[in-house]
Coordinates of C-alpha atoms in Angstrom, one line a residue:
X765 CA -31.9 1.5 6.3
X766 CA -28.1 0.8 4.7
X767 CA -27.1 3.9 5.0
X768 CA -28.3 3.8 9.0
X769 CA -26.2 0.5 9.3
X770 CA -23.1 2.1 7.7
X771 CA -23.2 5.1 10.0
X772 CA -23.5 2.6 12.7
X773 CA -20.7 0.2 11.4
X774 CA -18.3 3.5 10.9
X775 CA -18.8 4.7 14.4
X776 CA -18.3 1.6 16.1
X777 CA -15.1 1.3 14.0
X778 CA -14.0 4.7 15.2
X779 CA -14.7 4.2 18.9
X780 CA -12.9 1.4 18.5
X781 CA -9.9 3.1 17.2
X782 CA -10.2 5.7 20.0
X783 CA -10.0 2.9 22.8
X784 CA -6.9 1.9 21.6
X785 CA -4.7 5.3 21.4
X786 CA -5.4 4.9 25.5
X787 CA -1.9 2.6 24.6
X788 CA -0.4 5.4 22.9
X789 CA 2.6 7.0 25.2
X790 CA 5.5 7.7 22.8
X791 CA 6.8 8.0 19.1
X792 CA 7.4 4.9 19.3
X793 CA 3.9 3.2 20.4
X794 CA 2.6 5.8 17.9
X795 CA 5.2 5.2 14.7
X796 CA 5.2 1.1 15.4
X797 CA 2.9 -0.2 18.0
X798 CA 5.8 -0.1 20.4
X799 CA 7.3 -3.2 18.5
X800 CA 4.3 -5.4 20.7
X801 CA 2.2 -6.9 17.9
X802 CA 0.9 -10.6 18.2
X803 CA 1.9 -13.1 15.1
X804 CA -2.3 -12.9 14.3
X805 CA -2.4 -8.9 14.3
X806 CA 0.8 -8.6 12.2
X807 CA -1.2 -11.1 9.3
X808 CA -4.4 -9.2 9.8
X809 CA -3.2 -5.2 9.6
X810 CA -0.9 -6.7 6.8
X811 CA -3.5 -8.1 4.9
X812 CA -6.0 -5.0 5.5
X813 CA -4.0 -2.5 4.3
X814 CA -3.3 -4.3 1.2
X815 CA -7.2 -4.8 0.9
X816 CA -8.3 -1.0 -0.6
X817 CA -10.9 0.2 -2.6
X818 CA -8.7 -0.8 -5.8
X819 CA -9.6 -4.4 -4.7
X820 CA -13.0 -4.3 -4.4
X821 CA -13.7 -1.7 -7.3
X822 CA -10.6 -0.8 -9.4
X823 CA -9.3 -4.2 -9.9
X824 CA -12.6 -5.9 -10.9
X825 CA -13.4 -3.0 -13.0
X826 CA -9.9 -3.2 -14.6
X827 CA -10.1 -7.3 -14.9
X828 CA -13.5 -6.8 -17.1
X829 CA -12.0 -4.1 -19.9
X830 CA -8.2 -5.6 -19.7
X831 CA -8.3 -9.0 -18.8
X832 CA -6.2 -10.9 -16.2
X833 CA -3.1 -8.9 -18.5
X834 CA -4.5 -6.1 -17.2
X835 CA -4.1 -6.9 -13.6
X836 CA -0.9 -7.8 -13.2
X837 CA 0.1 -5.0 -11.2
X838 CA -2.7 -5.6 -8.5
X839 CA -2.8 -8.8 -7.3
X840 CA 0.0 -10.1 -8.3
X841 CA 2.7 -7.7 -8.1
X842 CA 1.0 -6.2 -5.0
X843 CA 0.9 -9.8 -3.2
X844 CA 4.5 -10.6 -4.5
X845 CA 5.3 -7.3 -3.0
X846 CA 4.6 -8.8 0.4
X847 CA 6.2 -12.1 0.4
X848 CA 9.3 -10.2 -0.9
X849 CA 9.2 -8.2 1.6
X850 CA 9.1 -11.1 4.2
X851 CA 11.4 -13.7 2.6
X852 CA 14.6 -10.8 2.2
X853 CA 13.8 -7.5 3.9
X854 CA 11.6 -8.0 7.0
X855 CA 14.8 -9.7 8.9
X856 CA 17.3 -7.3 8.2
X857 CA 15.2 -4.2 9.0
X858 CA 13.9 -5.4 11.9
X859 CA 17.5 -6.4 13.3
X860 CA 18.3 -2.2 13.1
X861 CA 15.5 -1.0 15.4
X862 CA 14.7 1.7 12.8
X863 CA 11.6 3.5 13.3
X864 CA 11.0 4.5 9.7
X865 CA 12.0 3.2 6.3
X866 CA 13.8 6.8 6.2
X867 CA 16.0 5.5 8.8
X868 CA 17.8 3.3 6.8
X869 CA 18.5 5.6 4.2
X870 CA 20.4 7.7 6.8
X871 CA 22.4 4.9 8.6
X872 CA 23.4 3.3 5.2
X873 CA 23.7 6.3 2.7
X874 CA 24.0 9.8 4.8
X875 CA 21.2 12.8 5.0
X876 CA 21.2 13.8 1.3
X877 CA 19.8 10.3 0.6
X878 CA 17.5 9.8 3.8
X879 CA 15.8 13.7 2.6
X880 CA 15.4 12.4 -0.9
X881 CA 14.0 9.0 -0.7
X882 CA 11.5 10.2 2.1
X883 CA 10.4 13.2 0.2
X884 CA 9.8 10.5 -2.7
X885 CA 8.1 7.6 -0.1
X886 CA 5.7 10.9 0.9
X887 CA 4.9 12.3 -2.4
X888 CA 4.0 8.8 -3.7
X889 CA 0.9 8.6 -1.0
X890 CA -0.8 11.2 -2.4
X891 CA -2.1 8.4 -5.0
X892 CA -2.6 5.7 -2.8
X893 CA -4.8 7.6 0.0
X894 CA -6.4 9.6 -3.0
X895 CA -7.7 6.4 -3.8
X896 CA -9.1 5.4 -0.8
X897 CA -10.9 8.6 -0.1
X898 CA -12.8 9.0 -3.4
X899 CA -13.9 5.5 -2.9
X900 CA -14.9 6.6 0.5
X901 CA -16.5 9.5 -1.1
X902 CA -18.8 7.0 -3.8
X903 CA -19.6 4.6 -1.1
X904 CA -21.1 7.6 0.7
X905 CA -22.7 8.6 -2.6
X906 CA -24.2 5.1 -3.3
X907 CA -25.5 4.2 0.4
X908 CA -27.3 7.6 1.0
X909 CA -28.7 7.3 -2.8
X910 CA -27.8 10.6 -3.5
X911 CA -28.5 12.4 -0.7
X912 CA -24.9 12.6 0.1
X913 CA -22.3 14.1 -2.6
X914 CA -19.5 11.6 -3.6
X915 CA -17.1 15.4 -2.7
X916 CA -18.8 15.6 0.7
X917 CA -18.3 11.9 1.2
X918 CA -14.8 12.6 0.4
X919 CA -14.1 15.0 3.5
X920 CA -16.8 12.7 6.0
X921 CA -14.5 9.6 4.9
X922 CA -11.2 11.5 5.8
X923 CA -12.1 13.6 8.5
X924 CA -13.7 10.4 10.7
X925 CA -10.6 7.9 9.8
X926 CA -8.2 10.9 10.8
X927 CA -9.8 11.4 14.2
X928 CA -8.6 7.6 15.5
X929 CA -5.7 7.8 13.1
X930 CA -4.6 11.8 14.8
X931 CA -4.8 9.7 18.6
X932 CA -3.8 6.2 18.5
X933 CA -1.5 6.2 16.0
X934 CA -0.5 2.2 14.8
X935 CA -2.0 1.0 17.7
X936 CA -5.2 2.2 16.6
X937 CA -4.6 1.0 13.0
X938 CA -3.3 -2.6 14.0
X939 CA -6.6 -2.9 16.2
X940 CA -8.6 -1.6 13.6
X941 CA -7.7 -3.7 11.1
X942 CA -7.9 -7.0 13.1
X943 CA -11.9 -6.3 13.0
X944 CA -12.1 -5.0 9.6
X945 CA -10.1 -8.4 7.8
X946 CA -12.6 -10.2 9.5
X947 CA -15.7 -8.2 8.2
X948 CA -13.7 -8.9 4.8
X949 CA -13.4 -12.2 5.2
X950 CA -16.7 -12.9 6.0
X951 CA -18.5 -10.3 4.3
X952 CA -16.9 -11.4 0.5
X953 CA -17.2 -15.1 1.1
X954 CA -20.9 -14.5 1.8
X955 CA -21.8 -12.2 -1.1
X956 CA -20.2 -14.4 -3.2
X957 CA -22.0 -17.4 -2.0
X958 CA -25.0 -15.1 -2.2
X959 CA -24.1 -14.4 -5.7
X960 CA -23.4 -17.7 -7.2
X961 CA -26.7 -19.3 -6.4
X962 CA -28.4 -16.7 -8.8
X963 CA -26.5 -18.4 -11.8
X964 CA -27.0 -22.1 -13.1
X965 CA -24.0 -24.0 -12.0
X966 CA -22.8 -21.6 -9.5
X967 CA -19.3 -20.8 -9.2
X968 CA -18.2 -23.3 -11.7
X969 CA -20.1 -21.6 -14.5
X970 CA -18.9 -18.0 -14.1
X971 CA -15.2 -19.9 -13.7
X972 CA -16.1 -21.5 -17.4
X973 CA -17.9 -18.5 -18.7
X974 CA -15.0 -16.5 -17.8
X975 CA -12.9 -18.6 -19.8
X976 CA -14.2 -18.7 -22.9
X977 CA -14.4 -15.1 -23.2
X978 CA -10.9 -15.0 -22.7
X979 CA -11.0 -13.5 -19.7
X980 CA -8.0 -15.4 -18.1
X981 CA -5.6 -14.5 -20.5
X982 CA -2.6 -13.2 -19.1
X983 CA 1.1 -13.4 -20.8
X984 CA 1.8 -10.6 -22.9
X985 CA 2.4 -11.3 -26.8
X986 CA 5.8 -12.1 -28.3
X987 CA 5.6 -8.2 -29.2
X988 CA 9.2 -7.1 -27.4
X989 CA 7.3 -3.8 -26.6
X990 CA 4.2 -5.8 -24.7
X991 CA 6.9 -7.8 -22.8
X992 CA 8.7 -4.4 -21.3
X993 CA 4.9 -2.8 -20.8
X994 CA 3.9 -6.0 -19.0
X995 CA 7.1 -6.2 -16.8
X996 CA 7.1 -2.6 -16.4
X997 CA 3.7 -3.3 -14.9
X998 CA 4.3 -5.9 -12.6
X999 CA 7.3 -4.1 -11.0
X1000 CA 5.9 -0.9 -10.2
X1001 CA 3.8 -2.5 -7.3
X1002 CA 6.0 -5.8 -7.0
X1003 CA 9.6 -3.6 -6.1
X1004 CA 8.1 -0.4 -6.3
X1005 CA 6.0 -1.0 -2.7
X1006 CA 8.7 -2.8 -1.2
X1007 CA 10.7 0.6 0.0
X1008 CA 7.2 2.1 2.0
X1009 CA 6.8 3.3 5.1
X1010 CA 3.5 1.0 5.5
X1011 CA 5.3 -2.1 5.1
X1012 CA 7.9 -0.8 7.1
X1013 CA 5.5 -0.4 9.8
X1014 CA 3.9 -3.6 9.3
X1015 CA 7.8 -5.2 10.1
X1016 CA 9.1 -2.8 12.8
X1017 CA 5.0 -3.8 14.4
X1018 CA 6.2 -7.5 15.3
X1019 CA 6.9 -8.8 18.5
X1020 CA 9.1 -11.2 17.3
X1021 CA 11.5 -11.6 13.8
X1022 CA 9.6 -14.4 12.9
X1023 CA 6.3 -12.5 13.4
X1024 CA 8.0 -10.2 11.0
X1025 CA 8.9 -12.5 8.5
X1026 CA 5.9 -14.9 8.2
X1027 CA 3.4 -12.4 8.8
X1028 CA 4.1 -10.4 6.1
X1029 CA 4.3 -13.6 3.7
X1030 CA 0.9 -15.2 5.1
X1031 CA -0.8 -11.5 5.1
X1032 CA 0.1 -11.2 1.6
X1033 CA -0.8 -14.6 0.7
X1034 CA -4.1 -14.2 1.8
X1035 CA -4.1 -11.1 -0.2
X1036 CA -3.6 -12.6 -3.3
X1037 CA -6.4 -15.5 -2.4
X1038 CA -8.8 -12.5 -1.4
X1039 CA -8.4 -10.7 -4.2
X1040 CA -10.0 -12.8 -6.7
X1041 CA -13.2 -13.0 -4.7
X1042 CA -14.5 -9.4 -6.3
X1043 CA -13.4 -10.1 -9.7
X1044 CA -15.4 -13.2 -9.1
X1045 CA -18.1 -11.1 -8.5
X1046 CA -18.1 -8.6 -10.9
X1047 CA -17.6 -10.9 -13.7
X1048 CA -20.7 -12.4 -12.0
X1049 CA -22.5 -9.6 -12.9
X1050 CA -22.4 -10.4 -16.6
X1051 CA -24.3 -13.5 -16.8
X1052 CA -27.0 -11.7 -14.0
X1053 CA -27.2 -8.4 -15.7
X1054 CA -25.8 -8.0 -19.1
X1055 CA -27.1 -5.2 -19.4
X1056 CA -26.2 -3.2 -16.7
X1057 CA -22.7 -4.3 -17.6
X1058 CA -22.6 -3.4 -20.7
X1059 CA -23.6 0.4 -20.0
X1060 CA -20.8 0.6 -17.5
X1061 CA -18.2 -0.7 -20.0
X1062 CA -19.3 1.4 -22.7
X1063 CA -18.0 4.8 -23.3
X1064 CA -19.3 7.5 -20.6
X1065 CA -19.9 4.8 -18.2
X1066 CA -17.8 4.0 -14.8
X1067 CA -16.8 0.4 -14.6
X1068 CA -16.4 0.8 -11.0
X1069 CA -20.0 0.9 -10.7
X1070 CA -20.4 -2.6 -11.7
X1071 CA -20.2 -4.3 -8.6
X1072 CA -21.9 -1.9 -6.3
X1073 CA -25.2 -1.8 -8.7
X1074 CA -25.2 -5.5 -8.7
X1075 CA -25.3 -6.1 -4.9
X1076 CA -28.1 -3.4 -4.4
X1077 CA -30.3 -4.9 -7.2
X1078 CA -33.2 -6.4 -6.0
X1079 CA -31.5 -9.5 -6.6
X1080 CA -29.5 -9.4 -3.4
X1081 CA -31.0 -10.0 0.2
X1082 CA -30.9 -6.8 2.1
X1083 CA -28.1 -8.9 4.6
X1084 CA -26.0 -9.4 1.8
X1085 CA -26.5 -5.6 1.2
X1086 CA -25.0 -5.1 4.7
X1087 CA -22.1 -7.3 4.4
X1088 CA -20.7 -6.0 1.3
X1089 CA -20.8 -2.5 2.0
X1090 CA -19.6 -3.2 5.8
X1091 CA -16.5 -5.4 3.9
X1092 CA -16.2 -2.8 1.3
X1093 CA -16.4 0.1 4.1
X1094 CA -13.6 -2.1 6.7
X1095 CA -11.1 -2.4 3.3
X1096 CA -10.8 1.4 2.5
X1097 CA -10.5 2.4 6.1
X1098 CA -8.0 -0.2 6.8
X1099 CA -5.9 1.2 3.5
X1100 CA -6.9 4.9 4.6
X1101 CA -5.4 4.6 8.5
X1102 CA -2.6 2.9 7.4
X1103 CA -1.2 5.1 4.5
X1104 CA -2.1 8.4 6.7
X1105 CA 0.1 7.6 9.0
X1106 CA 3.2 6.2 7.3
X1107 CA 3.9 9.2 5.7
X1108 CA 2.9 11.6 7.9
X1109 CA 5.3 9.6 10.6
X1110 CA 8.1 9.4 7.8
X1111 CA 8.0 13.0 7.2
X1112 CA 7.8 14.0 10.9
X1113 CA 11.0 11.7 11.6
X1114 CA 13.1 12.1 8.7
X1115 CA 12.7 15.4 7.7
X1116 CA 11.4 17.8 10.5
X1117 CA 13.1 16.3 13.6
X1118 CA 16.6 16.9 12.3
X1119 CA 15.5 20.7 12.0
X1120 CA 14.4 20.6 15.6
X1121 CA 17.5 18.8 17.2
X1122 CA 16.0 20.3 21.2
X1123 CA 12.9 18.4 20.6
X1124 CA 11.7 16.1 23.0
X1125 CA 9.7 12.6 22.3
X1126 CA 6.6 14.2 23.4
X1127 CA 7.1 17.2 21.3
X1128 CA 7.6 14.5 18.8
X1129 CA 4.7 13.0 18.8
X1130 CA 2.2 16.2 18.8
X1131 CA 4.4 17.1 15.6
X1132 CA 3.5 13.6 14.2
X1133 CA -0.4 14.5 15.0
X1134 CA -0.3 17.5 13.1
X1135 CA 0.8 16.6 10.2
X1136 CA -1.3 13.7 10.1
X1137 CA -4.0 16.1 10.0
X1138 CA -1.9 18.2 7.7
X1139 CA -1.4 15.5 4.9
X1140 CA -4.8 14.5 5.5
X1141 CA -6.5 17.3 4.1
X1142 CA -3.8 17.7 1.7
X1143 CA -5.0 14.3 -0.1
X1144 CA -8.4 15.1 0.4
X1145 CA -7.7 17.8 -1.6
X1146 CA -5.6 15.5 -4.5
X1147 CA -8.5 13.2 -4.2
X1148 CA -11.7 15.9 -4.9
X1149 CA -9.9 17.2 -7.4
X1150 CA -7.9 14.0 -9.6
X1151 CA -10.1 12.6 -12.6
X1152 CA -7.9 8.9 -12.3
X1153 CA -9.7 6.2 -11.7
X1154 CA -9.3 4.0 -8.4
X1155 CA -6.6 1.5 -9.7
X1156 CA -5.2 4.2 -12.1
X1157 CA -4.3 6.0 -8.7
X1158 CA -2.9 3.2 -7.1
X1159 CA -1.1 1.9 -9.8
X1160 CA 0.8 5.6 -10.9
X1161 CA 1.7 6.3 -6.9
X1162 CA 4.8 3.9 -6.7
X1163 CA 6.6 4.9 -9.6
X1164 CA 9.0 7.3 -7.8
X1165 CA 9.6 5.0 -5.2
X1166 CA 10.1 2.3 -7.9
X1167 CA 13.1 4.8 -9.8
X1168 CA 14.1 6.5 -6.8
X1169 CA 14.3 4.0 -3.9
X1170 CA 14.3 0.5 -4.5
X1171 CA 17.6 0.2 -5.9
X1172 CA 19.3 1.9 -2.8
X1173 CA 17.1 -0.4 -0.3
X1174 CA 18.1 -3.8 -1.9
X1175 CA 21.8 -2.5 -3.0
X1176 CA 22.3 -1.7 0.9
X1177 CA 21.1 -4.7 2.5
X1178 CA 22.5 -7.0 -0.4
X1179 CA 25.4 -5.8 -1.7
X1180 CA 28.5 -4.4 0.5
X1181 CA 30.3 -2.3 -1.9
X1182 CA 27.2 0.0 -2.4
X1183 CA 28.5 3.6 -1.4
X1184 CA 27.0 6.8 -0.1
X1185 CA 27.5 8.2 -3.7
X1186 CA 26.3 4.8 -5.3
X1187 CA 22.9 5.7 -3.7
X1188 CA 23.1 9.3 -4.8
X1189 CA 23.8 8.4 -8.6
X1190 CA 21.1 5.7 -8.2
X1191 CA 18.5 8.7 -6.7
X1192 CA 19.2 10.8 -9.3
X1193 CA 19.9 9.1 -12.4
X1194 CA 16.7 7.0 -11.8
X1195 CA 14.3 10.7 -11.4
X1196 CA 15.9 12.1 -13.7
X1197 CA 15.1 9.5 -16.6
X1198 CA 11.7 8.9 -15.3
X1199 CA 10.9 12.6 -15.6
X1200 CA 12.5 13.1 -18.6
X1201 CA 10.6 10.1 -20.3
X1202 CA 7.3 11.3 -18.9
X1203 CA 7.7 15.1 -20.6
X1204 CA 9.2 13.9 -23.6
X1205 CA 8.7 10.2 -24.0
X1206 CA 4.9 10.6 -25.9
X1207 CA 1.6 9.0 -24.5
X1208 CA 2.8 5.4 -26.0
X1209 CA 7.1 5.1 -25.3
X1210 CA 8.2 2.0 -26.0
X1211 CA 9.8 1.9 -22.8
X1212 CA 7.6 3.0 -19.9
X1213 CA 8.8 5.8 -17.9
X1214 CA 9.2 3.8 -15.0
X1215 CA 11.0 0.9 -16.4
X1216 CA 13.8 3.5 -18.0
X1217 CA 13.6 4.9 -14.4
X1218 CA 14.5 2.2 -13.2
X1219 CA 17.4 0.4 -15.4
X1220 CA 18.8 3.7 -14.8
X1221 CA 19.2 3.4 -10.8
X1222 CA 20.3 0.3 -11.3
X1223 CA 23.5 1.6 -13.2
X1224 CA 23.6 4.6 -11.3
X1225 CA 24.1 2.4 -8.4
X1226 CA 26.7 0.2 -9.9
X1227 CA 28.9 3.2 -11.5
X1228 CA 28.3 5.8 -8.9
X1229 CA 29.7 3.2 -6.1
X1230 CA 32.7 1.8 -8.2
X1231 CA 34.2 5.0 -9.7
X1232 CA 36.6 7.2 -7.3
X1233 CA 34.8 8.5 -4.3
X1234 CA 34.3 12.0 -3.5
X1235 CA 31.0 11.3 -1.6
X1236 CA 32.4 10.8 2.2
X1237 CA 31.0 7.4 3.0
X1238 CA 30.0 6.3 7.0
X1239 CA 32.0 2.6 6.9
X1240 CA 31.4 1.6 10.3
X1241 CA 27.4 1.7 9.5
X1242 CA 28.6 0.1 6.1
X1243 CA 30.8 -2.8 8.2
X1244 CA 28.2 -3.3 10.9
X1245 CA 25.2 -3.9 8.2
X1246 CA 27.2 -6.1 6.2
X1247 CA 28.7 -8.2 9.2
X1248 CA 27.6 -11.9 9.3
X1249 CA 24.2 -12.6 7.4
X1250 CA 23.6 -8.7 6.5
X1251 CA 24.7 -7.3 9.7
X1252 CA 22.2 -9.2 11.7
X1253 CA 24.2 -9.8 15.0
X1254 CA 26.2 -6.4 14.9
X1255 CA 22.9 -4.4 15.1
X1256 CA 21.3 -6.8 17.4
X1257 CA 24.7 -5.7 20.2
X1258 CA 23.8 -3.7 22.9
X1259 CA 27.0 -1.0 21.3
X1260 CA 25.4 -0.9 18.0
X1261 CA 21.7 -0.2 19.8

């Protein structure tokens, strides 16, 4: 009977999808919605594609072997992330009518640096849909009890989210994802009500339970080497998302600047709040069933199980049964849409147009289709085939961005004497020592690879743009961004349009 009210649930979800590529007439309807989102839909598709499988599996999972240390990447970089991303990018960005992240690259820094930074935006995908679709692929496993492989879940997961995701483009995502945050919503504040009525003193107990195990500890040691591997941690989400094509999408989406701004602070507020609700449960799961618990924890056992065993014990009303799975199902596909199409759009724009200067918008957007459907079996692929877990996934994928991209994003809105070659040092020093540290650094550096990675953009940036130049540098792009507040009014005139 679940599994008949998933299938059901999933192909409402995809009609859905399918009803709204009928707005779909250009790149740009396809790419950003046609810039025509509503305040409420920029909070909710923000929100949703934050809310993955690593949220309702990997984090809890991660939360019960590591602490709240252990999670400092997800929620709390991630959500930070966001409200960054509002508060000091989401203004400027929107003010140059870009239609990928890419774009900036090439208005600010020149074609070497657009082709570099979107080949590294791309490549870091692979982890975070590779997530998505292997918990597609257990969810499958879990619902059908066994009938259907987690692998074959894999490509049913992909293949279905593809087929509204190939059409309508971020229309179909935006409109998507407005129904899924509220199955979220309602679904996790259910369960857990559901859930904390099986234990004496509801959700105050698990709360103090939680806290005398130690559970909310959370501020690395005075070890110098735990300080850099905690920081290291927090940044690779916090400033390491920040340069996507996702978020991007999420800005470019909005009707307004202010819908921009606020909707990417409130969606990943709500994140953050959100978030905790699965931990809540999970941890939940030790006072109801220690025992069950305790077998996933130990060795050979998958954590990630935890929470999905719990909620189809016998302990659980078959409704509850419903919601979670339908909140669980409504997160990953949310994710999935989303980070198909950013980099599969990103790609398309930034590196396959310029080889195809004849092409026209329509040719465009086929060429955008198919390699959606290109990358999608591509990570489907990554996905049947990694041995990370969920949050291991998400956590690793923005790394390159983190060395490679950040840097030039925030030097080139925020500082005017960054230079074409600034950005180029910055690209290369920053892959260069995260590479370097990964091959030769040993399985316990003292300085993760990232971190190097990343103090070494930073200087790249700062030498590379004060030394001699012998990188020709575009200074009417460089005078416009940098006019006024960050260029705001000179991109906003109908000459610089």
């Amino acid at each position: 009977m679940l599994l008949w009210f998933v299938i059901g649930y999933w192909v409402i979800s995809v009609a859905i999808g399918l009803v709204a590529s009928l707005k779909v007439h250009n790149t740009k309807d396809f790419a950003i919605a046609g810039r025509h989102l509503p305040f409420y839909m920029v909070v909710a598709t923000v929100f949703a594609t934050w809310f993955g499988s690593e949220t309702v599996l990997g984090i809890p999972a991660t939360f019960l072997g590591e602490n709240m240390r252990g999670i400092v990447a997800d929620p709390f970089g991630a959500s930070l992330c966001l409200i960054f991303v509002g508060l000091f990018f989401a203004a400027p960005l929107y003010k140059m009518k870009l239609l990928t992240i890419g774009d900036f690259y090439k208005k600010r820094y020149g074609r070497t640096a657009e082709i570099m930074t979107t080949l590294a935006i791309v490549v870091s995908y692979l982890g975070w849909v590779g997530a998505q679709i292997t918990a597609l692929g257990l969810v499958f496993h879990i619902v059908s009890d066994g009938a259907i492989s987690q692998t074959a879940g894999m490509w049913i997961g992909s293949m279905t989210i593809l087929i509204y995701t190939f059409f309508g483009g971020m229309w179909a995502v935006a409109v998507t994802d407005l129904i899924q945050m509220v199955v979220i919503v309602i679904g996790m504040l259910y369960i857990g009500g559901e859930v904390s009525g099986l234990i004496d003193g509801g959700v105050g107990a698990v709360i103090q339970h939680a806290q005398d195990a130690g559970k909310f500890t959370f501020w690395p040691s005075a070890d110098l080497k735990d300080i850099i591997a905690f920081a290291a941690a927090a940044m690779t989400m916090m400033l390491g998302s920040i340069p996507q094509q996702d978020v991007f999408q999420r800005v470019q989406s909005a009707r307004t600047i202010k819908y921009a701004v606020w909707g990417s602070v409130l969606g990943g507020s709500l994140y953050f709040l959100f978030a905790f609700v699965p931990m809540f449960l999970a941890y939940s799961a030790t006072l109801i069933d220690p025992d069950m618990v305790a077998r996933n924890l130990a060795e050979g056992g998958d954590p990630q199980m935890i929470l999905p065993q719990l909620v189809l014990s016998d302990k659980i009303p078959f409704i509850a049964q419903v919601l979670f799975f339908g909140a669980l199902l409504s997160a990953i596909k949310s994710c999935a849409s989303a980070t198909l199409l950013a980099p599969s759009v990103s790609f398309s724009e930034n590196i396959l147009k310029p080889l195809l200067p004849q092409m026209t918008d329509k040719q465009l957007l086929k060429l955008m289709r198919f390699v959606t459907l290109g990358f999608t079996i591509i990570v489907t692929l990554y996905a049947v085939n990694s041995e990370l877990s969920i949050f291991s996934m998400v956590e690793n994928a923005y790394q390159v961005t983190l060395v490679s991209a950040f840097i030039p994003l925030a030097f080139g809105v925020y500082w005017k004497r960054a230079t074409n070659q600034g950005a180029l040092c910055a690209i290369f020093a920053g892959l260069a020592v995260w590479i370097g540290c990964l091959l030769f650094g040993g399985d316990d550096p003292f300085i993760p690879a990232q971190f190097a990675g990343l103090i070494a953009s930073f200087f790249g940036m700062i030498v590379g743009s004060l030394v001699p130049q012998y990188v020709p540098h575009n200074q009417h792009i460089h005078d416009e961004l940098h006019a006024g507040k960050h260029g705001h009014e000179s991109f906003e005139s109908p000459k610089a349009t």
